[in-house]
PDB file of C-alpha atoms in Angstrom:
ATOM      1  CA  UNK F   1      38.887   9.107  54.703  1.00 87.00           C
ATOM      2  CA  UNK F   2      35.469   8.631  55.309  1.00 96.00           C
ATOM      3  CA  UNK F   3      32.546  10.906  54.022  1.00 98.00           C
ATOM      4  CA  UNK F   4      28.756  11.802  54.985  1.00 98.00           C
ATOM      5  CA  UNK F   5      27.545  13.417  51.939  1.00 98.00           C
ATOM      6  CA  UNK F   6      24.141  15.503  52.350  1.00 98.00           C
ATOM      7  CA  UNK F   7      22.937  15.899  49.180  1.00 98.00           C
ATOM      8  CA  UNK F   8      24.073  14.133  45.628  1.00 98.00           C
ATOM      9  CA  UNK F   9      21.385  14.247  42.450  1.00 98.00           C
ATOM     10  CA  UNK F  10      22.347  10.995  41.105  1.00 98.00           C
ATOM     11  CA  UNK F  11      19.150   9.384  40.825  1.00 98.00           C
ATOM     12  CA  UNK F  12      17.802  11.575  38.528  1.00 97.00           C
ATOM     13  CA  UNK F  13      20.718  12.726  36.722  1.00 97.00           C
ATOM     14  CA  UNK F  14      21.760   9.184  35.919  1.00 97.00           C
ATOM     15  CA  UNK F  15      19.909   7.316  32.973  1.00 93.00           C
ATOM     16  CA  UNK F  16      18.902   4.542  34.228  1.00 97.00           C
ATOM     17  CA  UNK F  17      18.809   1.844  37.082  1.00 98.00           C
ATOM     18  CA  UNK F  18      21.867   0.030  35.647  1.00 97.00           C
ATOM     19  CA  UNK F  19      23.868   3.098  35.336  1.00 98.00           C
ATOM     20  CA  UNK F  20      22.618   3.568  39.583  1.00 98.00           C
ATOM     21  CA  UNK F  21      23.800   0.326  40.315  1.00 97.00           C
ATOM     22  CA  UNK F  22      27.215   0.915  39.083  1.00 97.00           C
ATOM     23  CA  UNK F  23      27.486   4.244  40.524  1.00 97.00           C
ATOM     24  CA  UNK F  24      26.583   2.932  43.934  1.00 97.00           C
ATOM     25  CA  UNK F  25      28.570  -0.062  43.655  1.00 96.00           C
ATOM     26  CA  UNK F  26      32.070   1.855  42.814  1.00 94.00           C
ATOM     27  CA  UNK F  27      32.254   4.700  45.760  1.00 93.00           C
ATOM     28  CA  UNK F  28      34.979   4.729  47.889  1.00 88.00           C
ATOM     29  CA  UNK F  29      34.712   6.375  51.607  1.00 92.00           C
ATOM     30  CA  UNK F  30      31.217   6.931  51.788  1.00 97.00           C
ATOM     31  CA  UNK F  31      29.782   6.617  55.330  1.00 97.00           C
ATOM     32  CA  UNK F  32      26.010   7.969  54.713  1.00 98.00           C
ATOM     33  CA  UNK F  33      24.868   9.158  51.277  1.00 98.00           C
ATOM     34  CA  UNK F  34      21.500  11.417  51.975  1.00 98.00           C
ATOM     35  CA  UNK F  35      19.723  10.739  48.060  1.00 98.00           C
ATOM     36  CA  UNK F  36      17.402  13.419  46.889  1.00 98.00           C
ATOM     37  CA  UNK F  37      14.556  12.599  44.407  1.00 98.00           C
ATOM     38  CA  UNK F  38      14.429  15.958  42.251  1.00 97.00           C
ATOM     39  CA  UNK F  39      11.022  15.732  42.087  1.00 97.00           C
ATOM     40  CA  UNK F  40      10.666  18.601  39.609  1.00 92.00           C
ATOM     41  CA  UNK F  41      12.076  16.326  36.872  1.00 88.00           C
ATOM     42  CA  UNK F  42       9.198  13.591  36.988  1.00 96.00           C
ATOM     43  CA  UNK F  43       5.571  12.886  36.292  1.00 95.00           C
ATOM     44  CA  UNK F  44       5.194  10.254  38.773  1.00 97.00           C
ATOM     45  CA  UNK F  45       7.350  10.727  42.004  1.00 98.00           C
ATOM     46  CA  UNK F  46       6.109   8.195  44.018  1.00 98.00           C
ATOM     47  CA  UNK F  47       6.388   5.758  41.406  1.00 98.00           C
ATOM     48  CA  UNK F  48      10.136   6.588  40.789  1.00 98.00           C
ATOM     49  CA  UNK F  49      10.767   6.205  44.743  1.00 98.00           C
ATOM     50  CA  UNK F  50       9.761   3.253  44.962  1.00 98.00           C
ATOM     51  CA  UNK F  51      11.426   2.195  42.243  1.00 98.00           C
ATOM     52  CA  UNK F  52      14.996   3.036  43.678  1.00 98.00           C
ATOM     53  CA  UNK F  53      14.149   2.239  47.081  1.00 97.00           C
ATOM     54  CA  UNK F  54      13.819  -1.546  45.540  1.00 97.00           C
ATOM     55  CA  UNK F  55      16.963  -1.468  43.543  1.00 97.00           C
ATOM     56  CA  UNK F  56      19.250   0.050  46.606  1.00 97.00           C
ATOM     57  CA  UNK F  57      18.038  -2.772  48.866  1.00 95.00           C
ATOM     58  CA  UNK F  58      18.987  -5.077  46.164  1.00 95.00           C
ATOM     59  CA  UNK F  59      22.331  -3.837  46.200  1.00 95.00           C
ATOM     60  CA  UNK F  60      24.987  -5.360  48.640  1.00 87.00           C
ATOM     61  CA  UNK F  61      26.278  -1.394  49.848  1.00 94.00           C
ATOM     62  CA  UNK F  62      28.403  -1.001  52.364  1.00 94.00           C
ATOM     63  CA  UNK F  63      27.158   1.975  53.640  1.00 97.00           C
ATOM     64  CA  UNK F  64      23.802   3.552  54.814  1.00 96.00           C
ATOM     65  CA  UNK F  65      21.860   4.942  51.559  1.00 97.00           C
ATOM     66  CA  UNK F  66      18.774   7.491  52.387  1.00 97.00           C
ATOM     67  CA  UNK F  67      16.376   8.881  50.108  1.00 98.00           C
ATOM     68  CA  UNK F  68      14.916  12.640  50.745  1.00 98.00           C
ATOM     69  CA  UNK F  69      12.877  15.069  48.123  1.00 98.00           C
ATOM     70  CA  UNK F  70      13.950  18.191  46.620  1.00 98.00           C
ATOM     71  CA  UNK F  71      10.624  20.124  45.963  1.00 98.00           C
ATOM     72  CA  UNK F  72       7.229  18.788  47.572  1.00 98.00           C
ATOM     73  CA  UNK F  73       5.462  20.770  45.528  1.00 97.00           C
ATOM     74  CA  UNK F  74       4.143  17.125  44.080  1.00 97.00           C
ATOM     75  CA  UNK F  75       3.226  16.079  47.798  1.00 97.00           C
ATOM     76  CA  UNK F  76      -1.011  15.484  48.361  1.00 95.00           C
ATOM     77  CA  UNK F  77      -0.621  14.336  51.957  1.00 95.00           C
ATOM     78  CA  UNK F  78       0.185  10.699  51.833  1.00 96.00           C
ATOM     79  CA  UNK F  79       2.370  10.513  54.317  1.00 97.00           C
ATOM     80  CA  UNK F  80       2.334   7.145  54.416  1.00 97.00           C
ATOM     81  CA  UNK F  81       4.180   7.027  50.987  1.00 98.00           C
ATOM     82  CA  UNK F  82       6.822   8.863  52.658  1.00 97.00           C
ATOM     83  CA  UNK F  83       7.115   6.775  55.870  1.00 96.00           C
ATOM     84  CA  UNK F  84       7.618   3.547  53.729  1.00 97.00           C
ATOM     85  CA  UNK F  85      10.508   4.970  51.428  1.00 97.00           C
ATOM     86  CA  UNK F  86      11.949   6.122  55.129  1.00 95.00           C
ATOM     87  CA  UNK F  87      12.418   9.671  54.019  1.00 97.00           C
ATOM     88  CA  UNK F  88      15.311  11.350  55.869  1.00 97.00           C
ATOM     89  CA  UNK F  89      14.806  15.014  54.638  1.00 97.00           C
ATOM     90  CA  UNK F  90      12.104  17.029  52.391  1.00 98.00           C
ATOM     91  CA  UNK F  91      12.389  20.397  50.709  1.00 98.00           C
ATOM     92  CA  UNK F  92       9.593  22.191  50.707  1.00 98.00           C
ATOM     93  CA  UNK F  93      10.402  24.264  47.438  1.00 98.00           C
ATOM     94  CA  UNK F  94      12.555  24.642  44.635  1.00 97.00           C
ATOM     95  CA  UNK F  95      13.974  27.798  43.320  1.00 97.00           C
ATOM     96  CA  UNK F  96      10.468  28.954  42.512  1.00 97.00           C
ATOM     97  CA  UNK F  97       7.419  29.404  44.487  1.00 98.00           C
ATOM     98  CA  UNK F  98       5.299  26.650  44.851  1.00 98.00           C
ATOM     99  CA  UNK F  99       1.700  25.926  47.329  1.00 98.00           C
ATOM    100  CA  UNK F 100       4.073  25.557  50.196  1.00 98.00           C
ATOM    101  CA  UNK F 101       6.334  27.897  50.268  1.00 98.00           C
ATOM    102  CA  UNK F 102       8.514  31.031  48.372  1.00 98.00           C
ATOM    103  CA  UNK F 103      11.925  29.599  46.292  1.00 98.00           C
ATOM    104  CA  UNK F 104      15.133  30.955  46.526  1.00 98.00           C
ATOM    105  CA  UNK F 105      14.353  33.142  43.515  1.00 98.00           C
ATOM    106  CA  UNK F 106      10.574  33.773  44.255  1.00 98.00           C
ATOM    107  CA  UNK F 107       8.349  36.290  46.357  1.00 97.00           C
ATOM    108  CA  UNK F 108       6.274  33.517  48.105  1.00 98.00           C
ATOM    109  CA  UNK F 109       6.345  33.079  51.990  1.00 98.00           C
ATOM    110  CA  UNK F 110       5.596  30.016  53.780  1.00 98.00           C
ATOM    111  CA  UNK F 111       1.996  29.299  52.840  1.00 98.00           C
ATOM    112  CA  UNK F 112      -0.746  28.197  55.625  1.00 98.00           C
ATOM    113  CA  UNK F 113      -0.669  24.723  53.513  1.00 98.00           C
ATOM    114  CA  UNK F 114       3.459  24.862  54.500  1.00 98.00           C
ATOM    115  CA  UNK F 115       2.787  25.203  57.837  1.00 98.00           C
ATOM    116  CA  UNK F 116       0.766  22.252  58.033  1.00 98.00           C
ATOM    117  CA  UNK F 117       3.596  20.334  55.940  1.00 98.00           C
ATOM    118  CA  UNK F 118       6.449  21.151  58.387  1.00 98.00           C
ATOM    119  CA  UNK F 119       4.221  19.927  61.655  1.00 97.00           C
ATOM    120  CA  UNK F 120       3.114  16.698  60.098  1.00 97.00           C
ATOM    121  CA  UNK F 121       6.619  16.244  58.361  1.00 96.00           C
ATOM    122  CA  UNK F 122       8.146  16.638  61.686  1.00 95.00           C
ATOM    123  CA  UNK F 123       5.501  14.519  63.744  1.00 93.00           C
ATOM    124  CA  UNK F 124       6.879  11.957  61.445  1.00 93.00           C
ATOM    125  CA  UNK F 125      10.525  12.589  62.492  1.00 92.00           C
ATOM    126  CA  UNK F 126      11.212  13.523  58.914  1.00 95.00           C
ATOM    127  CA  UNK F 127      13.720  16.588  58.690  1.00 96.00           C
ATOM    128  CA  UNK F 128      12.833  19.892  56.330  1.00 98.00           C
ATOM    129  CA  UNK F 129      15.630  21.263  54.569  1.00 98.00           C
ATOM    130  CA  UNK F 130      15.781  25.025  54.513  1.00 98.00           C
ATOM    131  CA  UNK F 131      17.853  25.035  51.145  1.00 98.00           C
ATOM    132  CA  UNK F 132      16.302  26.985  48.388  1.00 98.00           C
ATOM    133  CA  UNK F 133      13.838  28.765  50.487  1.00 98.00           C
ATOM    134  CA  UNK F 134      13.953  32.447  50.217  1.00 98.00           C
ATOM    135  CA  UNK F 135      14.564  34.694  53.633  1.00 98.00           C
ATOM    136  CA  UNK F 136      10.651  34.957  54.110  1.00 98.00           C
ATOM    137  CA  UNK F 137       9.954  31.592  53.732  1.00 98.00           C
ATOM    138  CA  UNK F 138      13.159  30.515  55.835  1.00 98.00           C
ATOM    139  CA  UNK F 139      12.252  33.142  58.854  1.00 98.00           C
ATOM    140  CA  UNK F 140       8.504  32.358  59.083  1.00 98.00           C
ATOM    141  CA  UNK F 141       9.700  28.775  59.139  1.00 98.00           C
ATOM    142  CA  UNK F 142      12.012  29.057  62.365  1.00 98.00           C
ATOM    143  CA  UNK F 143       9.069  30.624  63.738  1.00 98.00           C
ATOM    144  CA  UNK F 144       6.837  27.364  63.683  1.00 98.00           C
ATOM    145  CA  UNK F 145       9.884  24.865  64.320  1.00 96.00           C
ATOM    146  CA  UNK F 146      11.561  24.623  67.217  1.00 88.00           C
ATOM    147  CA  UNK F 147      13.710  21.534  65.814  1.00 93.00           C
ATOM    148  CA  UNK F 148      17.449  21.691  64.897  1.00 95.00           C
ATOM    149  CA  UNK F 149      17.437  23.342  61.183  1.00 97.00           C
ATOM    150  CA  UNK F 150      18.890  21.270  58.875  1.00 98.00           C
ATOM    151  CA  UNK F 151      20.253  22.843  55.502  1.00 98.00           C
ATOM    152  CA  UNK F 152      21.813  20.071  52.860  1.00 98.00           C
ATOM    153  CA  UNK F 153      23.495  22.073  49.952  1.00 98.00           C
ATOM    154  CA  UNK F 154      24.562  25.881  49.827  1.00 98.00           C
ATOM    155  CA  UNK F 155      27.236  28.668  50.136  1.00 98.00           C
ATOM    156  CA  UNK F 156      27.434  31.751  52.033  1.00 98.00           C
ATOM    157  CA  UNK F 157      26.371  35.026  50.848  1.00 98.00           C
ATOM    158  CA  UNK F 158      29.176  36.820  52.201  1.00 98.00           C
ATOM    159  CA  UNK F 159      31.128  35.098  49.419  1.00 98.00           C
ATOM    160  CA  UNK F 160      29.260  34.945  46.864  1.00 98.00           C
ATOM    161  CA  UNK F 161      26.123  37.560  47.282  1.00 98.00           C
ATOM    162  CA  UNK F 162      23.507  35.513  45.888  1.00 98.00           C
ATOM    163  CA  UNK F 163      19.902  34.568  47.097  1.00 98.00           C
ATOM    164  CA  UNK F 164      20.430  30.509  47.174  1.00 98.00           C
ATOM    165  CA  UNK F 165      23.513  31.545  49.691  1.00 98.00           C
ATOM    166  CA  UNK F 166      23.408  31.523  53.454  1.00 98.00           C
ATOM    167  CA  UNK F 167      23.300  35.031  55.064  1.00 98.00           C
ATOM    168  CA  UNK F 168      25.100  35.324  58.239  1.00 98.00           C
ATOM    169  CA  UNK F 169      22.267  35.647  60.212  1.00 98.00           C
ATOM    170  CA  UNK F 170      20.922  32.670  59.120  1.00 98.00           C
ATOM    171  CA  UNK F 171      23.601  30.726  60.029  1.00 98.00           C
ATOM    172  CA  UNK F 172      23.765  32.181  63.620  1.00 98.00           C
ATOM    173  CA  UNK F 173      20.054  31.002  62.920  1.00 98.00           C
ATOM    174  CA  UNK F 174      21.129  27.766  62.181  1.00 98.00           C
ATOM    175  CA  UNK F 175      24.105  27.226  64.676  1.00 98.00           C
ATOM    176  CA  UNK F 176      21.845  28.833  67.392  1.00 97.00           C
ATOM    177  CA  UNK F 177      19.755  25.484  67.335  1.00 96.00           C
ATOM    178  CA  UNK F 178      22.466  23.142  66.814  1.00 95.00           C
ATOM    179  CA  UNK F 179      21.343  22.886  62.925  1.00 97.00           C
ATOM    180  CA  UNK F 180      24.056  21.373  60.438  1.00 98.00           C
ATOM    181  CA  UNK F 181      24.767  23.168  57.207  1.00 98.00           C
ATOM    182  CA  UNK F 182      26.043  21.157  54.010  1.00 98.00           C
ATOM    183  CA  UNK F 183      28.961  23.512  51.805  1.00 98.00           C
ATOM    184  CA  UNK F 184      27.821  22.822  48.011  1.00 98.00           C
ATOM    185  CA  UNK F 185      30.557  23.025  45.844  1.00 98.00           C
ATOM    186  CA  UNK F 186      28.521  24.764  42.876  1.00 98.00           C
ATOM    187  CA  UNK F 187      31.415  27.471  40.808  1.00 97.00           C
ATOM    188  CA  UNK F 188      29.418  30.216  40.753  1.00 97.00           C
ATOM    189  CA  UNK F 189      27.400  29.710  44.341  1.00 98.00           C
ATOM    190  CA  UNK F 190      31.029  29.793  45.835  1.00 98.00           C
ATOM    191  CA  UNK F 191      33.879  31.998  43.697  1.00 97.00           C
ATOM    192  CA  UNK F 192      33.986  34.755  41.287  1.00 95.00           C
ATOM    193  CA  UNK F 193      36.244  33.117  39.158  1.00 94.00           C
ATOM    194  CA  UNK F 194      36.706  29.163  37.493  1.00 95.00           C
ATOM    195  CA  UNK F 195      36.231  27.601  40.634  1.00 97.00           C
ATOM    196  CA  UNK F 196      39.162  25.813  42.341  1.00 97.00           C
ATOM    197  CA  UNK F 197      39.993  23.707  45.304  1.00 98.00           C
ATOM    198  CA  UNK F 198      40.793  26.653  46.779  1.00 97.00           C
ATOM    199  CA  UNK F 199      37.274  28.234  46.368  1.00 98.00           C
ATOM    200  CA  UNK F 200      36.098  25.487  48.649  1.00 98.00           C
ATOM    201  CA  UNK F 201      38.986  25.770  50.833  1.00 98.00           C
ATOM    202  CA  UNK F 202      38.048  29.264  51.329  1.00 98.00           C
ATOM    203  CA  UNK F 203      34.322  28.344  52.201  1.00 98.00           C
ATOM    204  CA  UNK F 204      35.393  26.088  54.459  1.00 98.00           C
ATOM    205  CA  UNK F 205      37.577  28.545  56.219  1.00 98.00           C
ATOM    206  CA  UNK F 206      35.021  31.234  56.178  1.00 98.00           C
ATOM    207  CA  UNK F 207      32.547  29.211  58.157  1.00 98.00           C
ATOM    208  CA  UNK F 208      35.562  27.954  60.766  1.00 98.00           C
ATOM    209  CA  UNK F 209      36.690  31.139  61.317  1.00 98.00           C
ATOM    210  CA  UNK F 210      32.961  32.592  61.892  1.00 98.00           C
ATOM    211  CA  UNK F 211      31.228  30.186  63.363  1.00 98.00           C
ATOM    212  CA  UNK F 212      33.510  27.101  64.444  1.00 98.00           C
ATOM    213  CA  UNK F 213      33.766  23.652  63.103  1.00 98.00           C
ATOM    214  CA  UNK F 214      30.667  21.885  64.620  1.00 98.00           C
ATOM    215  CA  UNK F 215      27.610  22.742  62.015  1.00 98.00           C
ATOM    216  CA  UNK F 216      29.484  22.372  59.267  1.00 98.00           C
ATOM    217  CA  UNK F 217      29.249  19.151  56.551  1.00 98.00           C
ATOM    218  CA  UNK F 218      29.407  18.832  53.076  1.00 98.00           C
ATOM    219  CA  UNK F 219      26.411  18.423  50.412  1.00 98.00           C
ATOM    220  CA  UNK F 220      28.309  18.868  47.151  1.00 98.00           C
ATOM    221  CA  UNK F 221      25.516  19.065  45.089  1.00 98.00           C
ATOM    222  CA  UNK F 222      27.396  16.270  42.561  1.00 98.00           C
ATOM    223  CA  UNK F 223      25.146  15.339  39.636  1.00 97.00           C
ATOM    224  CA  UNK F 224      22.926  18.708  40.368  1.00 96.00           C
ATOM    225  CA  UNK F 225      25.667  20.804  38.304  1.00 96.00           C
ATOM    226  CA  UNK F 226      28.637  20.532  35.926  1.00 94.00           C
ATOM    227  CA  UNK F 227      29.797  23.604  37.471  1.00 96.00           C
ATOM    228  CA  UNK F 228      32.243  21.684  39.584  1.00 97.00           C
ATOM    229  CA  UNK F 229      36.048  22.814  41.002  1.00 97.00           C
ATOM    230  CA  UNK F 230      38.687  21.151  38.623  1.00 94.00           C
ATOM    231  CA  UNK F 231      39.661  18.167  40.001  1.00 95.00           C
ATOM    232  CA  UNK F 232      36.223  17.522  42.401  1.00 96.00           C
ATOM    233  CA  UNK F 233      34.216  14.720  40.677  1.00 93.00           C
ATOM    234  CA  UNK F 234      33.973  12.037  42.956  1.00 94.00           C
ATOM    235  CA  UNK F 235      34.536  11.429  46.667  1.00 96.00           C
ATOM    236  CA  UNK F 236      38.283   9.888  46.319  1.00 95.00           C
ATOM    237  CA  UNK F 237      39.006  13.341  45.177  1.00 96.00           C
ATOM    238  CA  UNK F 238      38.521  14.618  48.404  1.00 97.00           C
ATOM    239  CA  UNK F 239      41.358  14.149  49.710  1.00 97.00           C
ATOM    240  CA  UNK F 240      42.234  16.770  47.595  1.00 97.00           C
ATOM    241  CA  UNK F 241      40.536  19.121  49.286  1.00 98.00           C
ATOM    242  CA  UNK F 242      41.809  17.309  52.963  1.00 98.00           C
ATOM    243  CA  UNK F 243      45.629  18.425  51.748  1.00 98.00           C
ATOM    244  CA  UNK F 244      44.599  21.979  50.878  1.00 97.00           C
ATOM    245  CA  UNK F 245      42.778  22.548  54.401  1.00 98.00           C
ATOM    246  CA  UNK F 246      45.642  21.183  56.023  1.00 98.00           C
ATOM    247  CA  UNK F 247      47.672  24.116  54.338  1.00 97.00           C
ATOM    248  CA  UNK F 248      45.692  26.311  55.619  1.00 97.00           C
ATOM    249  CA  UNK F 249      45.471  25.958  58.987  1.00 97.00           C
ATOM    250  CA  UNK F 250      41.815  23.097  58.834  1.00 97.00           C
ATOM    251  CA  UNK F 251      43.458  20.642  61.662  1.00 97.00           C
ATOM    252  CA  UNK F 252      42.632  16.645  60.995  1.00 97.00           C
ATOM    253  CA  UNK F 253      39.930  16.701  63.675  1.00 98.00           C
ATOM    254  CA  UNK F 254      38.285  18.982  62.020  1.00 98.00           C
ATOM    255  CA  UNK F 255      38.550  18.072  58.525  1.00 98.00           C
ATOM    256  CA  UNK F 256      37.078  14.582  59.899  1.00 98.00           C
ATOM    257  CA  UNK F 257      34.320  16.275  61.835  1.00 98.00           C
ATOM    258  CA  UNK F 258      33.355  18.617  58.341  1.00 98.00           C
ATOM    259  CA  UNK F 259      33.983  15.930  56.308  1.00 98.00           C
ATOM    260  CA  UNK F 260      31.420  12.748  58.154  1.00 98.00           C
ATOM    261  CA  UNK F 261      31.376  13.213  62.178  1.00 98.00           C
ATOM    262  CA  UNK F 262      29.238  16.501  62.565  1.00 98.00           C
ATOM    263  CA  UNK F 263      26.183  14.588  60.562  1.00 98.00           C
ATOM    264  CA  UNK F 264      26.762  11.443  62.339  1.00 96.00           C
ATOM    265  CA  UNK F 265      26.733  14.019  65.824  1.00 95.00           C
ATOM    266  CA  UNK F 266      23.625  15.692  64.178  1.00 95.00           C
ATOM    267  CA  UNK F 267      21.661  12.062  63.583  1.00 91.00           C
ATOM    268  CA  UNK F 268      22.293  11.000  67.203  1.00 86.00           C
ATOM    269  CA  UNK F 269      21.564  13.955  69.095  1.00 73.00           C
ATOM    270  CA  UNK F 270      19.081  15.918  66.917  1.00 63.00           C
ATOM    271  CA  UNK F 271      16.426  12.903  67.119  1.00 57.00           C
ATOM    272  CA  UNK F 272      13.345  14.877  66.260  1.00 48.00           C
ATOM    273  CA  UNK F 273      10.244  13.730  68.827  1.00 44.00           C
TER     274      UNK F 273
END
């Protein structure tokens, strides 16, 4: 089995560099690993970047290791910062409003100063990710982008009604421009009850049944909850999840295609310019 994960908070869940290395150093299956700096957690962001961008070049990893930010509500323009730590994907916000842009929870739109952001971040073939915006901020950003949208962790609000969840017309939105959406795997973003396999079985089913297999990854959101399905804690336990889909009708194609091949399709044919 192999995996393209979107969006994993390990570097600043886990304590320290050592406790990184070893984390790194034991996962199984991983094909790409997208690794977001939660940026609302430090005092010194660019310091911490470059910090982990030293130790995962140190480390002899079989697979391709990218770091992105969650929040650039820290950001003061040096873009250059961001071109040497070879950011894949920035957030604009959090959950909460910030001088960019209006979190999943706020009233804030997409700010002038936003605007700005998402032109230059583009011009420097850096991705946004639309998770935790709010509808305003999310619709006022499709109208300056004409780019695939990229979303790395969420769930679908016909599930689970809840603001950090995907309406439906945002994912038409989303599949419209040949976007790629990550499923999160957060219990209370994605069942009404103690979340189960079968919670994200039903996610994943949702989304095949509505809108086809092709924009479709995973961005489990490990280390960015404890809120986890009962068994789901690292990526050997997805083949879990690969049995249960099977059951239900998710062919092997697919299940590879969900799983690593639609980000690996996204990377080579979504080239921003």
């Amino acid at each position: 089995m192999q995996i393209c994960e979107l969006h994993n908070d390990y570097l600043t869940e886990l304590k320290d560099n050592k406790e990184i290395k070893n984390y790194l150093q034991n996962q199984k299956g991983l094909k790409v690993l997208l690794s977001p700096i939660w940026t609302t957690k430090l005092k010194d962001v660019k310091a911490f970047a470059f910090d982990k961008l030293n130790l995962i070049k140190k480390l002899n990893i079989n697979y391709d290791i990218k770091l992105c930010f969650e929040d650039m509500g820290f950001f003061d323009n040096d873009f250059d910062f961001l071109k040497k730590v070879k950011t894949f994907y920035a957030g604009l916000v959090w959950n909460d409003d910030n001088k960019y842009a209006g979190g999943a929870y706020g009233k804030g739109n997409l700010t002038k100063k936003g605007k700005i952001l998402v032109q230059n971040l583009e011009n420097e073939n850096i991705y946004v990710d639309t998770a935790h915006m709010n509808i305003c901020t999310f619709n006022s950003f499709l109208a300056v982008t004409n780019k695939p949208i990229f979303c790395s962790h969420t769930g679908f609000y016909d599930i689970i009604p809840d603001k950090r969840n995907l309406t439906k017309n945002q994912i038409e939105d989303i599949v419209k421009s040949n976007g790629l959406i990550g499923l999160y795997f957060v219990g209370k973003y994605i069942s009404k009850k103690r979340v189960q396999i079968k919670d994200v079985v039903k996610n994943i089913k949702y989304f095949v049944d509505n809108f086809g297999y092709k924009n479709l990854a995973v961005g489990s959101d490990f280390y960015g909850t404890t809120d986890l399905p009962k068994g789901i804690s690292t990526y050997k336990d997805f083949s879990k999840i690969e049995q249960e889909l099977i059951k239900n009708g998710i062919n092997k194609s697919q299940i590879d295609a969900i799983f690593y091949k639609n980000f690996l399709n996204f990377q080579k044919n979504c080239i921003l310019n």
